[in-house]
Amino acid sequence: MARVSRETAAAHRTAIVRAAGRLFRARGLERVGVAEITREAGLTHGGFYGHFASKDALAAEALEAAFAESRARLDEGTIESWVKGYLSRTHRDHPDEGCPIPALAAEAAQTGGAIGQAFAEGVSRLTDLVAERLDGDDPADRRGRAAALLATLIGGLTLARSLAATDREASDALLRDLRRRALGLGRP
């Protein structure tokens, strides 16, 4: 069998991580198998273990990448635009492309290990980044307000997602109301 170049191997690994991140956020860690991930990445199942020691190792790396995407979205604009995007229909309706926290919090807490560690680090880094974007002189106060803002966004988005299947109007109204109120949580 011919060996692939380092560049090709790196591209395959990136494709697997991206596919896993999308699938995990859409359906959860336990409801997605390695064969499905590699198929989604356009690769064969056989090459998976050349890149990752286990599905858990992949899940931890996919979480890190998903959190990096969330931080990048925050870096792209203002805190106001990020909050509006977070509490949007698009984010609600496409968990596979969104923040990993509302999609995977319960599973990450139960799984522990490398997955739990990657999740905890991702939450902490995102909280720190939000805190850096808030007004105020007291870093501890800013971090507390950032945690409250994130909790509101995550809880609100989770609730909006749960309502969307049966009552889109209520889900949309919840998103609108929370967008108006959430920014007040970031103020000193």
Short mmCIF file of N, CA and C in Angstrom, two decimals:
data_model
loop_
_atom_site.label_atom_id
_atom_site.label_comp_id
_atom_site.label_asym_id
_atom_site.label_seq_id
_atom_site.Cartn_x
_atom_site.Cartn_y
_atom_site.Cartn_z
N MET A 1 0.85 -1.18 0.00
CA MET A 1 0.00 0.00 0.00
C MET A 1 0.89 1.24 0.00
N ALA A 2 0.57 2.20 -0.79
CA ALA A 2 1.36 3.43 -0.90
C ALA A 2 1.12 4.32 0.31
N ARG A 3 2.19 4.90 0.76
CA ARG A 3 2.08 5.84 1.88
C ARG A 3 1.66 7.19 1.32
N VAL A 4 0.91 7.93 2.13
CA VAL A 4 0.49 9.26 1.70
C VAL A 4 1.49 10.28 2.23
N SER A 5 1.53 11.43 1.58
CA SER A 5 2.44 12.48 2.02
C SER A 5 1.99 13.04 3.36
N ARG A 6 2.88 13.74 4.01
CA ARG A 6 2.53 14.38 5.30
C ARG A 6 1.39 15.37 5.12
N GLU A 7 1.42 16.09 4.00
CA GLU A 7 0.37 17.07 3.73
C GLU A 7 -0.98 16.39 3.57
N THR A 8 -0.98 15.28 2.85
CA THR A 8 -2.23 14.53 2.65
C THR A 8 -2.71 13.95 3.98
N ALA A 9 -1.80 13.41 4.76
CA ALA A 9 -2.16 12.86 6.07
C ALA A 9 -2.74 13.95 6.97
N ALA A 10 -2.14 15.13 6.94
CA ALA A 10 -2.65 16.24 7.75
C ALA A 10 -4.04 16.66 7.27
N ALA A 11 -4.24 16.68 5.97
CA ALA A 11 -5.55 17.03 5.42
C ALA A 11 -6.60 15.99 5.81
N HIS A 12 -6.22 14.72 5.80
CA HIS A 12 -7.15 13.67 6.22
C HIS A 12 -7.52 13.82 7.69
N ARG A 13 -6.53 14.09 8.51
CA ARG A 13 -6.80 14.27 9.95
C ARG A 13 -7.74 15.45 10.17
N THR A 14 -7.48 16.55 9.49
CA THR A 14 -8.35 17.73 9.61
C THR A 14 -9.76 17.41 9.16
N ALA A 15 -9.90 16.67 8.07
CA ALA A 15 -11.22 16.29 7.58
C ALA A 15 -11.96 15.42 8.59
N ILE A 16 -11.25 14.51 9.24
CA ILE A 16 -11.86 13.66 10.26
C ILE A 16 -12.31 14.49 11.45
N VAL A 17 -11.47 15.41 11.90
CA VAL A 17 -11.81 16.25 13.05
C VAL A 17 -13.03 17.11 12.73
N ARG A 18 -13.06 17.71 11.56
CA ARG A 18 -14.20 18.55 11.17
C ARG A 18 -15.48 17.74 11.08
N ALA A 19 -15.40 16.59 10.44
CA ALA A 19 -16.59 15.74 10.31
C ALA A 19 -17.08 15.30 11.69
N ALA A 20 -16.16 14.89 12.54
CA ALA A 20 -16.54 14.47 13.89
C ALA A 20 -17.18 15.62 14.66
N GLY A 21 -16.59 16.79 14.57
CA GLY A 21 -17.15 17.95 15.27
C GLY A 21 -18.58 18.23 14.85
N ARG A 22 -18.83 18.19 13.55
CA ARG A 22 -20.19 18.44 13.05
C ARG A 22 -21.15 17.35 13.52
N LEU A 23 -20.75 16.10 13.35
CA LEU A 23 -21.63 14.99 13.72
C LEU A 23 -21.87 14.93 15.23
N PHE A 24 -20.84 15.13 16.03
CA PHE A 24 -21.02 15.11 17.48
C PHE A 24 -21.96 16.21 17.93
N ARG A 25 -21.80 17.42 17.38
CA ARG A 25 -22.68 18.52 17.78
C ARG A 25 -24.11 18.28 17.30
N ALA A 26 -24.28 17.62 16.19
CA ALA A 26 -25.62 17.37 15.66
C ALA A 26 -26.34 16.26 16.42
N ARG A 27 -25.59 15.19 16.80
CA ARG A 27 -26.27 14.01 17.33
C ARG A 27 -25.74 13.50 18.66
N GLY A 28 -24.64 14.04 19.13
CA GLY A 28 -24.09 13.58 20.40
C GLY A 28 -22.91 12.65 20.21
N LEU A 29 -22.15 12.50 21.25
CA LEU A 29 -20.92 11.70 21.21
C LEU A 29 -21.21 10.21 21.05
N GLU A 30 -22.21 9.73 21.74
CA GLU A 30 -22.49 8.29 21.74
C GLU A 30 -23.25 7.81 20.52
N ARG A 31 -23.92 8.71 19.82
CA ARG A 31 -24.77 8.31 18.69
C ARG A 31 -24.05 8.38 17.34
N VAL A 32 -22.75 8.55 17.38
CA VAL A 32 -21.97 8.66 16.15
C VAL A 32 -20.81 7.67 16.23
N GLY A 33 -20.66 6.87 15.20
CA GLY A 33 -19.58 5.90 15.17
C GLY A 33 -18.42 6.34 14.30
N VAL A 34 -17.30 5.67 14.49
CA VAL A 34 -16.08 5.97 13.74
C VAL A 34 -16.30 5.78 12.24
N ALA A 35 -16.99 4.73 11.84
CA ALA A 35 -17.22 4.49 10.41
C ALA A 35 -18.00 5.64 9.79
N GLU A 36 -19.00 6.14 10.50
CA GLU A 36 -19.78 7.26 9.98
C GLU A 36 -18.94 8.53 9.86
N ILE A 37 -18.09 8.75 10.82
CA ILE A 37 -17.22 9.93 10.80
C ILE A 37 -16.27 9.88 9.61
N THR A 38 -15.62 8.75 9.42
CA THR A 38 -14.67 8.66 8.31
C THR A 38 -15.39 8.73 6.97
N ARG A 39 -16.57 8.15 6.88
CA ARG A 39 -17.36 8.25 5.65
C ARG A 39 -17.71 9.71 5.37
N GLU A 40 -18.15 10.44 6.41
CA GLU A 40 -18.48 11.86 6.26
C GLU A 40 -17.26 12.67 5.83
N ALA A 41 -16.09 12.25 6.28
CA ALA A 41 -14.84 12.93 5.92
C ALA A 41 -14.36 12.52 4.52
N GLY A 42 -15.04 11.56 3.90
CA GLY A 42 -14.64 11.11 2.58
C GLY A 42 -13.49 10.12 2.60
N LEU A 43 -13.33 9.43 3.72
CA LEU A 43 -12.21 8.50 3.88
C LEU A 43 -12.75 7.11 4.25
N THR A 44 -11.87 6.14 4.30
CA THR A 44 -12.27 4.81 4.71
C THR A 44 -12.05 4.64 6.20
N HIS A 45 -12.82 3.74 6.76
CA HIS A 45 -12.75 3.45 8.20
C HIS A 45 -11.37 2.96 8.61
N GLY A 46 -10.72 2.24 7.73
CA GLY A 46 -9.45 1.61 8.06
C GLY A 46 -8.34 2.58 8.46
N GLY A 47 -8.35 3.77 7.92
CA GLY A 47 -7.28 4.71 8.22
C GLY A 47 -7.45 5.48 9.51
N PHE A 48 -8.59 5.33 10.15
CA PHE A 48 -8.88 6.12 11.36
C PHE A 48 -7.80 5.97 12.42
N TYR A 49 -7.44 4.73 12.74
CA TYR A 49 -6.52 4.48 13.85
C TYR A 49 -5.08 4.87 13.52
N GLY A 50 -4.81 5.20 12.28
CA GLY A 50 -3.52 5.79 11.95
C GLY A 50 -3.43 7.25 12.39
N HIS A 51 -4.60 7.85 12.65
CA HIS A 51 -4.67 9.24 13.07
C HIS A 51 -4.99 9.40 14.56
N PHE A 52 -5.78 8.50 15.10
CA PHE A 52 -6.28 8.64 16.49
C PHE A 52 -6.20 7.30 17.21
N ALA A 53 -5.86 7.36 18.47
CA ALA A 53 -5.77 6.13 19.27
C ALA A 53 -7.15 5.57 19.59
N SER A 54 -8.16 6.46 19.63
CA SER A 54 -9.50 6.02 20.00
C SER A 54 -10.52 7.08 19.59
N LYS A 55 -11.77 6.69 19.66
CA LYS A 55 -12.84 7.65 19.39
C LYS A 55 -12.82 8.77 20.42
N ASP A 56 -12.51 8.45 21.67
CA ASP A 56 -12.42 9.49 22.71
C ASP A 56 -11.33 10.51 22.39
N ALA A 57 -10.19 10.04 21.89
CA ALA A 57 -9.11 10.97 21.52
C ALA A 57 -9.58 11.89 20.40
N LEU A 58 -10.30 11.34 19.43
CA LEU A 58 -10.87 12.16 18.37
C LEU A 58 -11.88 13.14 18.94
N ALA A 59 -12.76 12.68 19.81
CA ALA A 59 -13.79 13.55 20.38
C ALA A 59 -13.15 14.72 21.13
N ALA A 60 -12.09 14.47 21.88
CA ALA A 60 -11.41 15.55 22.60
C ALA A 60 -10.84 16.57 21.62
N GLU A 61 -10.22 16.09 20.55
CA GLU A 61 -9.66 17.01 19.55
C GLU A 61 -10.77 17.75 18.81
N ALA A 62 -11.86 17.06 18.50
CA ALA A 62 -12.99 17.71 17.82
C ALA A 62 -13.61 18.79 18.71
N LEU A 63 -13.67 18.55 20.01
CA LEU A 63 -14.16 19.57 20.94
C LEU A 63 -13.25 20.78 20.95
N GLU A 64 -11.95 20.55 21.00
CA GLU A 64 -11.01 21.67 20.97
C GLU A 64 -11.20 22.50 19.71
N ALA A 65 -11.38 21.84 18.58
CA ALA A 65 -11.58 22.56 17.31
C ALA A 65 -12.90 23.31 17.31
N ALA A 66 -13.95 22.71 17.85
CA ALA A 66 -15.26 23.38 17.91
C ALA A 66 -15.21 24.60 18.81
N PHE A 67 -14.51 24.50 19.92
CA PHE A 67 -14.35 25.67 20.80
C PHE A 67 -13.53 26.75 20.12
N ALA A 68 -12.53 26.37 19.35
CA ALA A 68 -11.74 27.36 18.61
C ALA A 68 -12.63 28.10 17.61
N GLU A 69 -13.56 27.38 16.97
CA GLU A 69 -14.50 28.03 16.06
C GLU A 69 -15.37 29.04 16.82
N SER A 70 -15.83 28.67 18.01
CA SER A 70 -16.66 29.58 18.81
C SER A 70 -15.89 30.84 19.20
N ARG A 71 -14.64 30.66 19.60
CA ARG A 71 -13.83 31.82 19.95
C ARG A 71 -13.57 32.70 18.74
N ALA A 72 -13.38 32.08 17.58
CA ALA A 72 -13.15 32.84 16.35
C ALA A 72 -14.38 33.68 16.00
N ARG A 73 -15.57 33.11 16.19
CA ARG A 73 -16.79 33.89 15.92
C ARG A 73 -16.86 35.11 16.84
N LEU A 74 -16.47 34.96 18.08
CA LEU A 74 -16.47 36.10 19.00
C LEU A 74 -15.42 37.12 18.58
N ASP A 75 -14.27 36.65 18.13
CA ASP A 75 -13.21 37.56 17.69
C ASP A 75 -13.56 38.33 16.42
N GLU A 76 -14.50 37.81 15.63
CA GLU A 76 -14.85 38.44 14.36
C GLU A 76 -15.62 39.75 14.50
N GLY A 77 -16.23 39.98 15.63
CA GLY A 77 -17.07 41.17 15.76
C GLY A 77 -17.16 41.65 17.19
N THR A 78 -18.24 42.33 17.46
CA THR A 78 -18.47 42.85 18.81
C THR A 78 -19.17 41.81 19.67
N ILE A 79 -19.18 42.04 20.95
CA ILE A 79 -19.90 41.14 21.85
C ILE A 79 -21.39 41.16 21.49
N GLU A 80 -21.90 42.31 21.09
CA GLU A 80 -23.32 42.41 20.72
C GLU A 80 -23.63 41.55 19.50
N SER A 81 -22.78 41.61 18.49
CA SER A 81 -23.04 40.81 17.28
C SER A 81 -22.90 39.32 17.59
N TRP A 82 -21.98 38.96 18.48
CA TRP A 82 -21.81 37.56 18.86
C TRP A 82 -23.04 37.05 19.60
N VAL A 83 -23.56 37.85 20.54
CA VAL A 83 -24.77 37.45 21.27
C VAL A 83 -25.94 37.27 20.30
N LYS A 84 -26.10 38.20 19.38
CA LYS A 84 -27.18 38.10 18.39
C LYS A 84 -27.03 36.84 17.55
N GLY A 85 -25.83 36.52 17.16
CA GLY A 85 -25.60 35.31 16.39
C GLY A 85 -25.82 34.05 17.20
N TYR A 86 -25.43 34.09 18.46
CA TYR A 86 -25.60 32.93 19.34
C TYR A 86 -27.07 32.62 19.53
N LEU A 87 -27.87 33.66 19.77
CA LEU A 87 -29.30 33.50 20.00
C LEU A 87 -30.09 33.74 18.71
N SER A 88 -29.66 33.09 17.65
CA SER A 88 -30.30 33.25 16.35
C SER A 88 -30.98 31.96 15.92
N ARG A 89 -31.88 32.09 14.97
CA ARG A 89 -32.52 30.90 14.39
C ARG A 89 -31.47 30.00 13.74
N THR A 90 -30.51 30.62 13.07
CA THR A 90 -29.48 29.84 12.39
C THR A 90 -28.72 28.96 13.37
N HIS A 91 -28.30 29.53 14.50
CA HIS A 91 -27.57 28.74 15.50
C HIS A 91 -28.49 27.69 16.11
N ARG A 92 -29.72 28.07 16.37
CA ARG A 92 -30.69 27.12 16.93
C ARG A 92 -30.87 25.93 15.99
N ASP A 93 -31.03 26.22 14.70
CA ASP A 93 -31.40 25.19 13.73
C ASP A 93 -30.21 24.39 13.17
N HIS A 94 -29.00 24.83 13.47
CA HIS A 94 -27.81 24.15 12.95
C HIS A 94 -26.79 23.89 14.07
N PRO A 95 -27.14 23.03 15.01
CA PRO A 95 -26.19 22.75 16.10
C PRO A 95 -24.88 22.18 15.60
N ASP A 96 -24.90 21.53 14.44
CA ASP A 96 -23.68 20.93 13.88
C ASP A 96 -22.63 21.97 13.54
N GLU A 97 -23.03 23.23 13.38
CA GLU A 97 -22.09 24.29 13.04
C GLU A 97 -21.86 25.27 14.19
N GLY A 98 -22.49 25.03 15.33
CA GLY A 98 -22.48 26.00 16.40
C GLY A 98 -21.60 25.65 17.59
N CYS A 99 -21.86 26.36 18.65
CA CYS A 99 -21.12 26.20 19.90
C CYS A 99 -21.32 24.78 20.45
N PRO A 100 -20.26 24.14 20.88
CA PRO A 100 -20.39 22.77 21.39
C PRO A 100 -21.03 22.69 22.78
N ILE A 101 -21.11 23.79 23.50
CA ILE A 101 -21.61 23.71 24.87
C ILE A 101 -23.05 23.24 24.93
N PRO A 102 -24.00 23.93 24.28
CA PRO A 102 -25.38 23.45 24.40
C PRO A 102 -25.59 22.08 23.76
N ALA A 103 -24.79 21.74 22.78
CA ALA A 103 -24.95 20.45 22.10
C ALA A 103 -24.40 19.29 22.91
N LEU A 104 -23.35 19.52 23.70
CA LEU A 104 -22.63 18.39 24.29
C LEU A 104 -22.37 18.47 25.79
N ALA A 105 -22.89 19.48 26.47
CA ALA A 105 -22.57 19.66 27.89
C ALA A 105 -22.91 18.44 28.74
N ALA A 106 -24.11 17.92 28.61
CA ALA A 106 -24.51 16.79 29.45
C ALA A 106 -23.64 15.57 29.21
N GLU A 107 -23.37 15.26 27.94
CA GLU A 107 -22.54 14.10 27.63
C GLU A 107 -21.10 14.29 28.09
N ALA A 108 -20.56 15.47 27.89
CA ALA A 108 -19.17 15.72 28.29
C ALA A 108 -19.00 15.55 29.79
N ALA A 109 -20.00 16.00 30.55
CA ALA A 109 -19.93 15.87 32.01
C ALA A 109 -19.95 14.40 32.43
N GLN A 110 -20.71 13.59 31.75
CA GLN A 110 -20.82 12.17 32.10
C GLN A 110 -19.63 11.37 31.61
N THR A 111 -19.00 11.81 30.54
CA THR A 111 -17.93 11.05 29.92
C THR A 111 -16.62 11.19 30.70
N GLY A 112 -16.29 12.41 31.11
CA GLY A 112 -15.05 12.63 31.84
C GLY A 112 -13.82 12.40 30.97
N GLY A 113 -12.71 12.06 31.59
CA GLY A 113 -11.47 11.78 30.88
C GLY A 113 -11.03 12.92 29.98
N ALA A 114 -10.43 12.56 28.84
CA ALA A 114 -9.91 13.56 27.91
C ALA A 114 -11.03 14.42 27.34
N ILE A 115 -12.20 13.82 27.14
CA ILE A 115 -13.34 14.57 26.61
C ILE A 115 -13.79 15.61 27.64
N GLY A 116 -13.96 15.20 28.87
CA GLY A 116 -14.36 16.13 29.93
C GLY A 116 -13.34 17.24 30.12
N GLN A 117 -12.07 16.89 30.04
CA GLN A 117 -11.00 17.88 30.18
C GLN A 117 -11.04 18.89 29.04
N ALA A 118 -11.18 18.41 27.81
CA ALA A 118 -11.25 19.31 26.65
C ALA A 118 -12.47 20.22 26.76
N PHE A 119 -13.57 19.67 27.22
CA PHE A 119 -14.79 20.47 27.37
C PHE A 119 -14.59 21.54 28.45
N ALA A 120 -14.07 21.16 29.60
CA ALA A 120 -13.86 22.12 30.69
C ALA A 120 -12.89 23.23 30.27
N GLU A 121 -11.81 22.87 29.59
CA GLU A 121 -10.86 23.87 29.12
C GLU A 121 -11.50 24.80 28.09
N GLY A 122 -12.31 24.23 27.22
CA GLY A 122 -13.00 25.04 26.21
C GLY A 122 -13.95 26.04 26.84
N VAL A 123 -14.70 25.60 27.83
CA VAL A 123 -15.63 26.50 28.53
C VAL A 123 -14.84 27.61 29.23
N SER A 124 -13.77 27.24 29.90
CA SER A 124 -12.98 28.23 30.62
C SER A 124 -12.37 29.27 29.68
N ARG A 125 -11.82 28.82 28.57
CA ARG A 125 -11.20 29.75 27.61
C ARG A 125 -12.24 30.66 26.97
N LEU A 126 -13.42 30.11 26.66
CA LEU A 126 -14.47 30.94 26.08
C LEU A 126 -14.96 31.96 27.11
N THR A 127 -15.11 31.55 28.35
CA THR A 127 -15.52 32.48 29.41
C THR A 127 -14.50 33.60 29.56
N ASP A 128 -13.22 33.25 29.55
CA ASP A 128 -12.17 34.27 29.64
C ASP A 128 -12.24 35.25 28.49
N LEU A 129 -12.46 34.75 27.28
CA LEU A 129 -12.53 35.62 26.11
C LEU A 129 -13.74 36.56 26.20
N VAL A 130 -14.88 36.03 26.62
CA VAL A 130 -16.05 36.89 26.80
C VAL A 130 -15.74 37.95 27.86
N ALA A 131 -15.13 37.55 28.97
CA ALA A 131 -14.79 38.50 30.04
C ALA A 131 -13.88 39.61 29.53
N GLU A 132 -12.94 39.27 28.68
CA GLU A 132 -12.04 40.29 28.11
C GLU A 132 -12.80 41.32 27.30
N ARG A 133 -13.92 40.92 26.71
CA ARG A 133 -14.69 41.81 25.86
C ARG A 133 -15.67 42.70 26.63
N LEU A 134 -15.88 42.42 27.91
CA LEU A 134 -16.85 43.19 28.71
C LEU A 134 -16.19 44.41 29.32
N ASP A 135 -17.00 45.44 29.55
CA ASP A 135 -16.53 46.66 30.20
C ASP A 135 -16.34 46.42 31.69
N GLY A 136 -15.46 47.22 32.27
CA GLY A 136 -15.25 47.17 33.72
C GLY A 136 -13.78 47.00 34.05
N ASP A 137 -13.44 47.41 35.27
CA ASP A 137 -12.05 47.37 35.70
C ASP A 137 -11.69 46.14 36.52
N ASP A 138 -12.69 45.49 37.12
CA ASP A 138 -12.45 44.36 38.01
C ASP A 138 -12.51 43.05 37.22
N PRO A 139 -11.36 42.39 37.03
CA PRO A 139 -11.35 41.15 36.25
C PRO A 139 -12.26 40.06 36.82
N ALA A 140 -12.33 39.94 38.12
CA ALA A 140 -13.19 38.91 38.73
C ALA A 140 -14.66 39.21 38.46
N ASP A 141 -15.02 40.49 38.51
CA ASP A 141 -16.41 40.87 38.21
C ASP A 141 -16.73 40.60 36.74
N ARG A 142 -15.80 40.95 35.85
CA ARG A 142 -16.02 40.70 34.43
C ARG A 142 -16.17 39.21 34.15
N ARG A 143 -15.36 38.39 34.80
CA ARG A 143 -15.45 36.94 34.58
C ARG A 143 -16.79 36.42 35.12
N GLY A 144 -17.23 36.92 36.25
CA GLY A 144 -18.53 36.50 36.78
C GLY A 144 -19.67 36.89 35.85
N ARG A 145 -19.60 38.10 35.31
CA ARG A 145 -20.64 38.53 34.36
C ARG A 145 -20.57 37.72 33.07
N ALA A 146 -19.35 37.37 32.64
CA ALA A 146 -19.19 36.54 31.45
C ALA A 146 -19.81 35.16 31.67
N ALA A 147 -19.59 34.59 32.85
CA ALA A 147 -20.18 33.29 33.15
C ALA A 147 -21.71 33.37 33.16
N ALA A 148 -22.25 34.44 33.73
CA ALA A 148 -23.71 34.62 33.75
C ALA A 148 -24.25 34.80 32.33
N LEU A 149 -23.55 35.56 31.51
CA LEU A 149 -23.98 35.76 30.14
C LEU A 149 -23.95 34.44 29.37
N LEU A 150 -22.86 33.69 29.50
CA LEU A 150 -22.78 32.40 28.82
C LEU A 150 -23.87 31.44 29.29
N ALA A 151 -24.12 31.41 30.59
CA ALA A 151 -25.17 30.52 31.10
C ALA A 151 -26.53 30.89 30.51
N THR A 152 -26.79 32.17 30.38
CA THR A 152 -28.05 32.62 29.78
C THR A 152 -28.12 32.22 28.31
N LEU A 153 -27.05 32.44 27.58
CA LEU A 153 -27.02 32.09 26.16
C LEU A 153 -27.19 30.58 25.96
N ILE A 154 -26.45 29.81 26.71
CA ILE A 154 -26.48 28.35 26.56
C ILE A 154 -27.84 27.80 26.97
N GLY A 155 -28.32 28.23 28.13
CA GLY A 155 -29.63 27.75 28.58
C GLY A 155 -30.75 28.19 27.64
N GLY A 156 -30.68 29.44 27.20
CA GLY A 156 -31.70 29.96 26.29
C GLY A 156 -31.70 29.24 24.96
N LEU A 157 -30.52 29.00 24.41
CA LEU A 157 -30.43 28.30 23.13
C LEU A 157 -30.92 26.86 23.28
N THR A 158 -30.56 26.22 24.37
CA THR A 158 -30.99 24.84 24.61
C THR A 158 -32.51 24.77 24.70
N LEU A 159 -33.11 25.70 25.42
CA LEU A 159 -34.57 25.73 25.54
C LEU A 159 -35.22 26.04 24.19
N ALA A 160 -34.66 26.99 23.45
CA ALA A 160 -35.20 27.33 22.13
C ALA A 160 -35.13 26.13 21.20
N ARG A 161 -34.05 25.37 21.26
CA ARG A 161 -33.94 24.16 20.43
C ARG A 161 -35.00 23.13 20.83
N SER A 162 -35.24 22.99 22.12
CA SER A 162 -36.22 21.99 22.56
C SER A 162 -37.64 22.38 22.17
N LEU A 163 -37.92 23.67 22.08
CA LEU A 163 -39.26 24.13 21.68
C LEU A 163 -39.46 24.13 20.17
N ALA A 164 -38.40 24.25 19.41
CA ALA A 164 -38.50 24.49 17.97
C ALA A 164 -39.25 23.39 17.22
N ALA A 165 -39.13 22.16 17.64
CA ALA A 165 -39.78 21.07 16.91
C ALA A 165 -41.30 21.12 17.02
N THR A 166 -41.80 21.62 18.13
CA THR A 166 -43.26 21.61 18.33
C THR A 166 -43.88 23.00 18.35
N ASP A 167 -43.08 24.03 18.66
CA ASP A 167 -43.64 25.38 18.74
C ASP A 167 -42.59 26.40 18.32
N ARG A 168 -42.38 26.51 17.02
CA ARG A 168 -41.37 27.44 16.49
C ARG A 168 -41.65 28.87 16.88
N GLU A 169 -42.91 29.24 16.96
CA GLU A 169 -43.26 30.61 17.34
C GLU A 169 -42.76 30.92 18.75
N ALA A 170 -42.98 30.01 19.69
CA ALA A 170 -42.50 30.21 21.05
C ALA A 170 -40.97 30.22 21.10
N SER A 171 -40.36 29.36 20.31
CA SER A 171 -38.91 29.31 20.24
C SER A 171 -38.35 30.62 19.69
N ASP A 172 -38.94 31.12 18.61
CA ASP A 172 -38.50 32.39 18.03
C ASP A 172 -38.68 33.53 19.02
N ALA A 173 -39.82 33.55 19.73
CA ALA A 173 -40.07 34.60 20.71
C ALA A 173 -39.05 34.56 21.84
N LEU A 174 -38.71 33.36 22.29
CA LEU A 174 -37.70 33.21 23.34
C LEU A 174 -36.36 33.77 22.87
N LEU A 175 -35.95 33.44 21.67
CA LEU A 175 -34.69 33.96 21.14
C LEU A 175 -34.70 35.48 21.07
N ARG A 176 -35.80 36.05 20.58
CA ARG A 176 -35.90 37.52 20.49
C ARG A 176 -35.78 38.16 21.87
N ASP A 177 -36.52 37.62 22.84
CA ASP A 177 -36.52 38.20 24.19
C ASP A 177 -35.14 38.08 24.83
N LEU A 178 -34.53 36.94 24.70
CA LEU A 178 -33.21 36.76 25.31
C LEU A 178 -32.15 37.62 24.64
N ARG A 179 -32.23 37.82 23.33
CA ARG A 179 -31.27 38.72 22.67
C ARG A 179 -31.34 40.11 23.29
N ARG A 180 -32.56 40.59 23.56
CA ARG A 180 -32.72 41.93 24.16
C ARG A 180 -32.17 41.98 25.59
N ARG A 181 -32.36 40.93 26.32
CA ARG A 181 -31.99 40.92 27.74
C ARG A 181 -30.54 40.51 28.02
N ALA A 182 -29.99 39.68 27.17
CA ALA A 182 -28.69 39.08 27.45
C ALA A 182 -27.57 40.12 27.57
N LEU A 183 -27.60 41.13 26.75
CA LEU A 183 -26.51 42.11 26.80
C LEU A 183 -26.48 42.88 28.10
N GLY A 184 -27.60 43.03 28.75
CA GLY A 184 -27.63 43.68 30.06
C GLY A 184 -26.83 42.91 31.10
N LEU A 185 -26.70 41.62 30.93
CA LEU A 185 -25.91 40.81 31.86
C LEU A 185 -24.42 41.09 31.77
N GLY A 186 -23.98 41.61 30.63
CA GLY A 186 -22.58 41.90 30.45
C GLY A 186 -22.15 43.26 30.95
N ARG A 187 -23.12 44.06 31.40
CA ARG A 187 -22.80 45.42 31.84
C ARG A 187 -22.48 45.45 33.34
N PRO A 188 -21.55 46.32 33.71
CA PRO A 188 -21.21 46.42 35.14
C PRO A 188 -22.33 47.07 35.94
#
